[in-house]
Every structure is written in C-alpha cells, then in structure tokens.
mmCIF file of N, CA and C and ligand atoms in Angstrom:
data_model
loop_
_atom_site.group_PDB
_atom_site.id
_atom_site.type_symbol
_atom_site.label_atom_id
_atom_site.label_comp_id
_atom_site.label_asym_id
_atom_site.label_seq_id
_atom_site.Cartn_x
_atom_site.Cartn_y
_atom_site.Cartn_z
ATOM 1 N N UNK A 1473 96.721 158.328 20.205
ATOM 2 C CA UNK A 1473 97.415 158.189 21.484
ATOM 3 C C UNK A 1473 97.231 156.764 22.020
ATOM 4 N N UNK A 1474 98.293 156.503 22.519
ATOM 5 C CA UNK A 1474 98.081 154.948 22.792
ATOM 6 C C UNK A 1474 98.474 155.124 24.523
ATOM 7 N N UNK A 1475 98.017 154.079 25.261
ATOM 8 C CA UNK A 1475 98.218 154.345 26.980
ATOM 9 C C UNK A 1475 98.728 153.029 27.435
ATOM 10 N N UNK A 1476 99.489 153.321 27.863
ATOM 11 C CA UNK A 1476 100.646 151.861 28.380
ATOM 12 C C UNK A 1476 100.856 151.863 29.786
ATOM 13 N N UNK A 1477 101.015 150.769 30.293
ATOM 14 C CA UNK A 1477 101.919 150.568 31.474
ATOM 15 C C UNK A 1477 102.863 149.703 31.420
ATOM 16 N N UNK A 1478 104.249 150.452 31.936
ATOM 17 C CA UNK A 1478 105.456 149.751 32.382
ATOM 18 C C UNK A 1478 105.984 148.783 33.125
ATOM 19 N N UNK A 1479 105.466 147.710 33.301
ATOM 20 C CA UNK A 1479 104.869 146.276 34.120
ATOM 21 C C UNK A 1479 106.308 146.548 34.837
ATOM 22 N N UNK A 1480 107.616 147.336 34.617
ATOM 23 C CA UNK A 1480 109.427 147.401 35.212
ATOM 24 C C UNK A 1480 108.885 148.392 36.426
ATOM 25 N N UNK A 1481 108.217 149.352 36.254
ATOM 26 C CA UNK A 1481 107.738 150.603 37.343
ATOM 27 C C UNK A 1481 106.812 150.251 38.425
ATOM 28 N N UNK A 1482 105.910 149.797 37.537
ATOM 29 C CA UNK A 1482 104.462 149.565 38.317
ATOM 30 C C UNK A 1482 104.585 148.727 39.370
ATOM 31 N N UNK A 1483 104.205 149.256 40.937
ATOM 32 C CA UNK A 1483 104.291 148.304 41.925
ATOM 33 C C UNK A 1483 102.769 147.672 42.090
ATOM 34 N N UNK A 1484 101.893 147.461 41.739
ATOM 35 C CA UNK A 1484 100.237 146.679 41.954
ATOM 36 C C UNK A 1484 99.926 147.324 42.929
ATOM 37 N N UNK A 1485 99.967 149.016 43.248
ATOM 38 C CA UNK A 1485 99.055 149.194 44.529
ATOM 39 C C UNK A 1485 97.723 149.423 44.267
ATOM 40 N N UNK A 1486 97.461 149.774 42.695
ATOM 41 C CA UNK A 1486 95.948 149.673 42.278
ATOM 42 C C UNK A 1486 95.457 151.119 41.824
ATOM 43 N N UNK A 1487 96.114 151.994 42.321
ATOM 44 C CA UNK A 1487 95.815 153.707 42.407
ATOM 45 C C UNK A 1487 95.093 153.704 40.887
ATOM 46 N N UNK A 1488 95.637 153.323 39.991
ATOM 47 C CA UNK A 1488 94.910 153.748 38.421
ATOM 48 C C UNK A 1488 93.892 153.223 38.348
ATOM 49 N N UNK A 1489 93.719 152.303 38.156
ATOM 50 C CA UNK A 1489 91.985 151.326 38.617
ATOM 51 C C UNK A 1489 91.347 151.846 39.262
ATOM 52 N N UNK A 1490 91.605 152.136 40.555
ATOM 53 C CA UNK A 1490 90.691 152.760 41.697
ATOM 54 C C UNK A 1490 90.194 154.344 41.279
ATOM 55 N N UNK A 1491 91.210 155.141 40.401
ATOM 56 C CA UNK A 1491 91.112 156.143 40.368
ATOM 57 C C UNK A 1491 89.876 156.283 38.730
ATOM 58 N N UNK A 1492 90.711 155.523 38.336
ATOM 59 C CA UNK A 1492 90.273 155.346 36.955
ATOM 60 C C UNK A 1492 89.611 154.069 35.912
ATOM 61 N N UNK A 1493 88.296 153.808 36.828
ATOM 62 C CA UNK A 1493 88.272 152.639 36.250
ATOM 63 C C UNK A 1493 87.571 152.339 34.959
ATOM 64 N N UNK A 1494 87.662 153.345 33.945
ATOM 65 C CA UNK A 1494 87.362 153.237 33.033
ATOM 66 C C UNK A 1494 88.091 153.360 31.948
ATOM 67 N N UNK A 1495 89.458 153.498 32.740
ATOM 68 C CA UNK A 1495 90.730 153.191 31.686
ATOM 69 C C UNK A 1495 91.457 151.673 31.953
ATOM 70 N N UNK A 1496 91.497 151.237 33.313
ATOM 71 C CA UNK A 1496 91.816 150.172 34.237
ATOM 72 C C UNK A 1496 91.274 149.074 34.366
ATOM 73 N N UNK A 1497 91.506 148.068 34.827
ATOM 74 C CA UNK A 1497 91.178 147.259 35.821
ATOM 75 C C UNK A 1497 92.233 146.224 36.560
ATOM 76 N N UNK A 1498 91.959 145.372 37.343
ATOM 77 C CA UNK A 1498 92.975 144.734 38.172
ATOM 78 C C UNK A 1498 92.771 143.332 37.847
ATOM 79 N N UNK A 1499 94.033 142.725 37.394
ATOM 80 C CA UNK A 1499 93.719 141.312 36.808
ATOM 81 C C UNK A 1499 93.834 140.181 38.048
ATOM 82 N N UNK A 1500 93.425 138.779 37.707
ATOM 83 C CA UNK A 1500 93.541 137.974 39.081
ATOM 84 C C UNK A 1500 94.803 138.108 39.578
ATOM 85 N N UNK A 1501 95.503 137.925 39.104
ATOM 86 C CA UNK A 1501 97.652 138.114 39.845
ATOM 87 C C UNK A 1501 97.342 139.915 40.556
ATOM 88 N N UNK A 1502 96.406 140.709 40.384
ATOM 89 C CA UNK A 1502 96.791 141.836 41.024
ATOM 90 C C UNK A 1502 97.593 142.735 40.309
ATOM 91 N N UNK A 1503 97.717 142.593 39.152
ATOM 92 C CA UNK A 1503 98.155 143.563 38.014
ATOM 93 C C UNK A 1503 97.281 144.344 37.659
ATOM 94 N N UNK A 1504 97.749 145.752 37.170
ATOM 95 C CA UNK A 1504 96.911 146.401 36.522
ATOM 96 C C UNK A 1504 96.805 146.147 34.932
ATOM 97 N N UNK A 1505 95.246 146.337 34.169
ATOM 98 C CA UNK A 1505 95.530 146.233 32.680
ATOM 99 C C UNK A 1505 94.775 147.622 31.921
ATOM 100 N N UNK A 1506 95.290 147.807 30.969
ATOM 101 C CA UNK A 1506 94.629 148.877 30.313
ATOM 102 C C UNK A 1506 93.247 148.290 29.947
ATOM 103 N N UNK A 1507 92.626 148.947 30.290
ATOM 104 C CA UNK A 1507 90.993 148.981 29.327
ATOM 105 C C UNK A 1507 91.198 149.018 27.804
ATOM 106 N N UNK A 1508 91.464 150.371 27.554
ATOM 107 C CA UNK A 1508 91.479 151.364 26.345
ATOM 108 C C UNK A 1508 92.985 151.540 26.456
ATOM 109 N N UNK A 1509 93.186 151.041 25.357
ATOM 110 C CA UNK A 1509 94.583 150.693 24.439
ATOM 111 C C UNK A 1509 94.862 152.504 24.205
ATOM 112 N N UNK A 1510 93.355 152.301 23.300
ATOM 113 C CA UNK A 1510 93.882 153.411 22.377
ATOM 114 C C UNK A 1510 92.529 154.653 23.110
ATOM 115 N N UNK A 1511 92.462 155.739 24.113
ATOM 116 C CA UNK A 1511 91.750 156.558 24.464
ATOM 117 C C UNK A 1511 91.273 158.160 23.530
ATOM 118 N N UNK A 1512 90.203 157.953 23.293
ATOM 119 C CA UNK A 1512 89.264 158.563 22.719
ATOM 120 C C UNK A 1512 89.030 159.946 23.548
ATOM 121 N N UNK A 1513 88.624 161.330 22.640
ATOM 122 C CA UNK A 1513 89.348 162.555 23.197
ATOM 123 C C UNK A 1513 88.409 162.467 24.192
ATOM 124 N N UNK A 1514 87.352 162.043 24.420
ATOM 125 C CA UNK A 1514 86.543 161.833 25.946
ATOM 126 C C UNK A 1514 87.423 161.754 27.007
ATOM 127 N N UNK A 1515 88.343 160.127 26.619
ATOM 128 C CA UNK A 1515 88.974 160.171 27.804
ATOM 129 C C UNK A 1515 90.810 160.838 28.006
ATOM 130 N N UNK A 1516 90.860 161.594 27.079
ATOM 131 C CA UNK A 1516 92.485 162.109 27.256
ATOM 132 C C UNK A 1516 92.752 162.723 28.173
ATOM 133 N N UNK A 1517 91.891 163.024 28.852
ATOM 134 C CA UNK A 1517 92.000 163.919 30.339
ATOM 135 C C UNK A 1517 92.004 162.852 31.053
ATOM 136 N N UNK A 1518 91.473 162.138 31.694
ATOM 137 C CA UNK A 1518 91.608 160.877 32.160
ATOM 138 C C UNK A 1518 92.427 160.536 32.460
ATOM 139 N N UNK A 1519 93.073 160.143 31.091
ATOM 140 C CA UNK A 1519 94.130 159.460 30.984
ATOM 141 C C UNK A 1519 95.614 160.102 31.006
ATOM 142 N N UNK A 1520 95.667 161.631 31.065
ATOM 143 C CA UNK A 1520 96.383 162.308 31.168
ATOM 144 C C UNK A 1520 96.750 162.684 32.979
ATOM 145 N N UNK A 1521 96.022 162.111 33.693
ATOM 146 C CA UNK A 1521 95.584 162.427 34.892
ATOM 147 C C UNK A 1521 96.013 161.192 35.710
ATOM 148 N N UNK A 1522 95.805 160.154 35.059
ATOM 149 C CA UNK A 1522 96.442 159.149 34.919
ATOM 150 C C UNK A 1522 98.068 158.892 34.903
ATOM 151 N N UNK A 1523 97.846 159.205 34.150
ATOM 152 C CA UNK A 1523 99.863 159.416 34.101
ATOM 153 C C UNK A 1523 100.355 160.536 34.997
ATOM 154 N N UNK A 1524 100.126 161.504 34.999
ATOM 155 C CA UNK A 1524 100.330 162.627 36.350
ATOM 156 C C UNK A 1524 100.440 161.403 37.798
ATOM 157 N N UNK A 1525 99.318 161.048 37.858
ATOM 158 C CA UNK A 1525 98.871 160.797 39.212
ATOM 159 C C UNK A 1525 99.704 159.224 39.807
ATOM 160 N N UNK A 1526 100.408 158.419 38.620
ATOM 161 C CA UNK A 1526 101.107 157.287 38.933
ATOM 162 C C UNK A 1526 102.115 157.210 39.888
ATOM 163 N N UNK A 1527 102.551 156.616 40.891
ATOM 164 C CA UNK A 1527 103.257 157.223 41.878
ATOM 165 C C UNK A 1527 104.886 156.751 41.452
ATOM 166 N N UNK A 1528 104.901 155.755 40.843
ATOM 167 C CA UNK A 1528 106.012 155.537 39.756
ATOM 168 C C UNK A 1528 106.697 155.525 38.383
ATOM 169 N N UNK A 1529 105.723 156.232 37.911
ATOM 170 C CA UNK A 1529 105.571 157.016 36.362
ATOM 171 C C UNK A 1529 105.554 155.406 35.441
ATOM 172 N N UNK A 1530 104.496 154.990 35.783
ATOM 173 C CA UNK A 1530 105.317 153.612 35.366
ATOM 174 C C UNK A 1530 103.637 153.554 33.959
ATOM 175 N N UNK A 1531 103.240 154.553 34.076
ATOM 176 C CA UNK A 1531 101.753 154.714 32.893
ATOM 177 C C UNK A 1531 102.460 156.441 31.919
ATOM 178 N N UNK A 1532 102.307 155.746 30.686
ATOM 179 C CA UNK A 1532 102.631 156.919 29.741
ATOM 180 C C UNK A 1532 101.358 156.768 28.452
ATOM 181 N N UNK A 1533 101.523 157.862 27.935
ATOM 182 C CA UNK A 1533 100.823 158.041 26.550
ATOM 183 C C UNK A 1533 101.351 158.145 25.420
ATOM 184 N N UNK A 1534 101.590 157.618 24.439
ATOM 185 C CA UNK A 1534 102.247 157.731 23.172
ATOM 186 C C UNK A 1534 101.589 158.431 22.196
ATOM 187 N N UNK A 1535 102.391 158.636 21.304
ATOM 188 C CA UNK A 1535 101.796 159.120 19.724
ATOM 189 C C UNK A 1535 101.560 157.376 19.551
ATOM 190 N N UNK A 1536 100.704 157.591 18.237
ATOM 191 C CA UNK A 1536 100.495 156.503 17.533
ATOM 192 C C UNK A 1536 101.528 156.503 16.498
ATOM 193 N N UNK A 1537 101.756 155.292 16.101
ATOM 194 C CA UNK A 1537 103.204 155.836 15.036
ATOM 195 C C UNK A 1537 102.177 156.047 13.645
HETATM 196 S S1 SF4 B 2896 99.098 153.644 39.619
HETATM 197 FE FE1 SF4 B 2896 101.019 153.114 38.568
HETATM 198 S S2 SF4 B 2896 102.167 151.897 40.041
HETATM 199 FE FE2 SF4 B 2896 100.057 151.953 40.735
HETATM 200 S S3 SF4 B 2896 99.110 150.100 39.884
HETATM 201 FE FE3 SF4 B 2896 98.740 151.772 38.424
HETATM 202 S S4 SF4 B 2896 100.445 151.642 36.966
HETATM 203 FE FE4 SF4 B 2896 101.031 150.468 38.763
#
C-alpha cells in the first residue's frame, strides 16, 4: 500500500499531521509530507483513518503495482 497526497485537493490546514504525526509532517512552505511512503500493517489503520478523516479527500492509499 502506498499513501499519497493530492498537492490539487489539499488545502495546508494541517489536520493529517496534527492528527497523525507519524504518518505526516508539515514542511517549511506549510505543506503537508508523507512520512511513510509505503505504511506497514501497524500503521494501515492510521492511515486508513487518515484518508476517512481528510476534509478534501485529497490523501488516498494505493495498491502497490
Ligand atoms: S488533512 Fe488533507 S487537506 Fe488537510 S493538510 Fe492533510 S492532506 Fe491537506
């Protein structure tokens, strides 16, 4: 599973970082960046919670190809 954000969606209010900062963090411009590219079944809840919780769906999870 791979965890992305849609830099077209995402407005920088921070919610994933704040919520999740062990998938997250907030770069100097105030962007969000993924931590973990690729999340480990520890964090698939997380990160699944994550994507639920985005207020612009602008964070998804992929298959790996
Ligand atoms: S929660 Fe979504 S919209 Fe907000 S900063 Fe994170 S990716 Fe962007």
């Amino acid at each position: 599973m791979r965890l992305v954000i849609d830099y077209k969606r995402c407005r920088k209010a921070g919610q994933c970082s704040y919520l999740h900062p062990e998938l997250f963090k907030v770069d100097s411009a105030g962007a969000p960046v993924v931590l973990v590219d690729h999340p480990g079944k520890e964090l698939h809840e997380a990160a699944e919670e994550a994507v639920d919780l985005c207020p612009n769906g602008a964070i998804s999870l992929t298959e790996d190809p």
